[in-house]
Amino acid sequence: MSNTEIQLTRHVAATPAKVWAVLTDLDAAATMLTGVIGTERITGEGYAVGTRWRETRKMLGKEANEEMWVAEVEPGRRTVVKANSRGADYTTSFTLAPSGAGTDLSMTFTADPDRSSFLARLLMKVFGRLGAKATEKMMAQDLRDIAAAAEAS
């Protein structure tokens, strides 16, 4: 089964530095991102490769906990966050590009179910569209929330 990939871009009326500061403030995520109920830092300080945290979100009416970690950082330009749950690998990348007086913020989410059991892959195939639609809605809200926080700073 192939990867699922969703990509969204939003223009933010703030400098890349302001967007980056909001995007990488893990400790403020629960107060800034509408869909995040809480975060718990596991390892690391600040925002660097290897930093791990547990994030609790409300999705499809239920709370979900995921352990996430920073996999790549190009300060002010790009970061990649990873998670692994139920045998699937999840990758979320954020790219910042100056655009006029603001920033174009792109978010790409990829789910790779290749290590999942046959049943999990089958369920992902059957319910994949529903999950992809919910994920896209969550991503769009995250981008709105990041933009609002960066524009207000």
CSV table of C-alpha atoms in Angstrom, one decimal:
chain,number,residue,atom,x,y,z
A,1,MET,CA,0.0,0.0,0.0
A,2,SER,CA,1.4,3.4,-0.9
A,3,ASN,CA,1.9,6.4,1.3
A,4,THR,CA,-0.9,8.9,2.0
A,5,GLU,CA,0.3,12.5,1.5
A,6,ILE,CA,-1.5,15.7,2.2
A,7,GLN,CA,0.0,19.1,1.5
A,8,LEU,CA,-1.4,22.6,2.4
A,9,THR,CA,0.1,26.1,2.1
A,10,ARG,CA,-1.0,29.3,3.9
A,11,HIS,CA,0.3,32.8,3.5
A,12,VAL,CA,1.1,34.4,6.9
A,13,ALA,CA,1.3,38.1,7.3
A,14,ALA,CA,4.4,37.9,9.5
A,15,THR,CA,8.1,37.4,8.9
A,16,PRO,CA,9.6,34.0,8.7
A,17,ALA,CA,11.4,34.6,12.0
A,18,LYS,CA,8.0,35.2,13.8
A,19,VAL,CA,6.4,32.2,12.1
A,20,TRP,CA,9.4,30.0,13.1
A,21,ALA,CA,9.2,31.2,16.7
A,22,VAL,CA,5.5,30.2,16.9
A,23,LEU,CA,6.0,26.9,15.0
A,24,THR,CA,8.8,25.7,17.3
A,25,ASP,CA,7.4,26.8,20.7
A,26,LEU,CA,6.4,23.3,21.8
A,27,ASP,CA,5.6,24.4,25.3
A,28,ALA,CA,2.9,26.8,24.0
A,29,ALA,CA,1.3,24.4,21.5
A,30,ALA,CA,-1.7,23.5,23.8
A,31,THR,CA,-2.6,27.2,24.2
A,32,MET,CA,-2.0,28.1,20.6
A,33,LEU,CA,-3.3,25.2,18.6
A,34,THR,CA,-7.0,24.7,18.8
A,35,GLY,CA,-6.8,20.9,18.3
A,36,VAL,CA,-4.1,20.3,20.9
A,37,ILE,CA,-5.3,19.5,24.4
A,38,GLY,CA,-1.9,19.1,26.0
A,39,THR,CA,1.8,18.5,25.5
A,40,GLU,CA,4.3,16.8,27.7
A,41,ARG,CA,8.0,17.2,27.0
A,42,ILE,CA,9.8,13.9,27.2
A,43,THR,CA,13.4,14.8,26.3
A,44,GLY,CA,15.3,17.9,25.2
A,45,GLU,CA,15.0,21.6,25.8
A,46,GLY,CA,13.9,24.2,23.3
A,47,TYR,CA,13.6,22.9,19.7
A,48,ALA,CA,16.3,20.7,18.3
A,49,VAL,CA,16.8,17.4,16.5
A,50,GLY,CA,16.0,14.6,19.0
A,51,THR,CA,13.5,16.7,21.1
A,52,ARG,CA,10.6,14.4,22.0
A,53,TRP,CA,7.2,15.2,23.4
A,54,ARG,CA,3.8,13.5,23.9
A,55,GLU,CA,0.9,15.4,22.3
A,56,THR,CA,-2.8,14.9,23.1
A,57,ARG,CA,-5.2,16.0,20.4
A,58,LYS,CA,-8.9,15.6,19.8
A,59,MET,CA,-9.6,14.0,16.5
A,60,LEU,CA,-12.9,12.6,15.3
A,61,GLY,CA,-14.4,13.3,18.7
A,62,LYS,CA,-11.8,11.2,20.6
A,63,GLU,CA,-8.6,12.0,22.4
A,64,ALA,CA,-5.4,10.6,20.9
A,65,ASN,CA,-1.9,10.6,22.3
A,66,GLU,CA,1.1,10.4,20.1
A,67,GLU,CA,4.8,10.5,20.9
A,68,MET,CA,6.5,12.8,18.5
A,69,TRP,CA,10.1,13.9,17.8
A,70,VAL,CA,12.0,16.5,15.9
A,71,ALA,CA,13.9,14.7,13.0
A,72,GLU,CA,15.3,17.6,11.0
A,73,VAL,CA,15.8,21.3,11.6
A,74,GLU,CA,16.9,24.1,9.2
A,75,PRO,CA,16.4,27.1,11.5
A,76,GLY,CA,14.0,29.6,10.0
A,77,ARG,CA,13.4,27.5,6.9
A,78,ARG,CA,12.3,23.9,7.5
A,79,THR,CA,11.6,21.3,10.1
A,80,VAL,CA,10.4,17.7,10.1
A,81,VAL,CA,8.5,16.0,12.9
A,82,LYS,CA,8.0,12.2,13.1
A,83,ALA,CA,5.8,9.8,14.9
A,84,ASN,CA,5.1,6.1,14.9
A,85,SER,CA,1.8,4.6,15.9
A,86,ARG,CA,0.2,1.3,15.4
A,87,GLY,CA,2.9,0.2,13.0
A,88,ALA,CA,2.7,3.2,10.7
A,89,ASP,CA,5.3,5.9,10.3
A,90,TYR,CA,4.0,9.5,10.2
A,91,THR,CA,6.0,12.5,8.9
A,92,THR,CA,5.0,16.1,9.1
A,93,SER,CA,7.2,18.7,7.4
A,94,PHE,CA,6.9,22.5,7.6
A,95,THR,CA,8.6,24.8,5.1
A,96,LEU,CA,8.8,28.6,5.4
A,97,ALA,CA,9.4,30.8,2.4
A,98,PRO,CA,9.6,34.6,2.4
A,99,SER,CA,6.7,36.0,0.3
A,100,GLY,CA,6.4,39.8,0.1
A,101,ALA,CA,6.2,41.2,3.6
A,102,GLY,CA,5.1,37.8,4.9
A,103,THR,CA,5.7,34.1,4.8
A,104,ASP,CA,4.3,31.1,2.8
A,105,LEU,CA,4.0,28.3,5.3
A,106,SER,CA,3.7,24.8,3.8
A,107,MET,CA,2.8,21.7,5.8
A,108,THR,CA,3.1,18.2,4.3
A,109,PHE,CA,1.8,15.1,6.1
A,110,THR,CA,2.8,11.6,5.1
A,111,ALA,CA,1.5,8.3,6.5
A,112,ASP,CA,3.4,5.2,5.6
A,113,PRO,CA,1.5,2.0,6.7
A,114,ASP,CA,4.0,-0.4,5.2
A,115,ARG,CA,4.9,-1.9,8.6
A,116,SER,CA,1.3,-2.3,9.7
A,117,SER,CA,-0.4,-5.6,9.9
A,118,PHE,CA,-2.5,-6.8,7.0
A,119,LEU,CA,-5.7,-5.9,8.9
A,120,ALA,CA,-4.5,-2.4,9.8
A,121,ARG,CA,-3.5,-1.8,6.1
A,122,LEU,CA,-7.0,-3.1,5.0
A,123,LEU,CA,-8.8,-0.8,7.5
A,124,MET,CA,-6.6,2.1,6.4
A,125,LYS,CA,-7.6,1.4,2.8
A,126,VAL,CA,-11.3,1.2,3.7
A,127,PHE,CA,-11.4,4.2,6.0
A,128,GLY,CA,-8.5,6.1,4.5
A,129,ARG,CA,-10.6,8.8,2.9
A,130,LEU,CA,-12.3,9.6,6.1
A,131,GLY,CA,-9.0,9.8,8.0
A,132,ALA,CA,-7.4,11.8,5.2
A,133,LYS,CA,-10.3,14.3,5.3
A,134,ALA,CA,-10.1,14.6,9.1
A,135,THR,CA,-6.3,15.1,8.9
A,136,GLU,CA,-6.6,17.7,6.2
A,137,LYS,CA,-9.1,19.6,8.3
A,138,MET,CA,-6.8,19.4,11.3
A,139,MET,CA,-3.8,20.6,9.3
A,140,ALA,CA,-5.8,23.6,7.9
A,141,GLN,CA,-6.8,24.6,11.5
A,142,ASP,CA,-3.2,24.2,12.7
A,143,LEU,CA,-2.0,26.5,9.9
A,144,ARG,CA,-4.7,29.1,10.8
A,145,ASP,CA,-3.7,28.9,14.4
A,146,ILE,CA,0.0,29.3,13.7
A,147,ALA,CA,-0.8,32.2,11.3
A,148,ALA,CA,-2.9,34.0,13.9
A,149,ALA,CA,-0.3,33.6,16.6
A,150,ALA,CA,2.5,34.8,14.4
A,151,GLU,CA,0.5,37.8,13.1
A,152,ALA,CA,-0.4,38.8,16.6
A,153,SER,CA,3.3,38.7,17.9
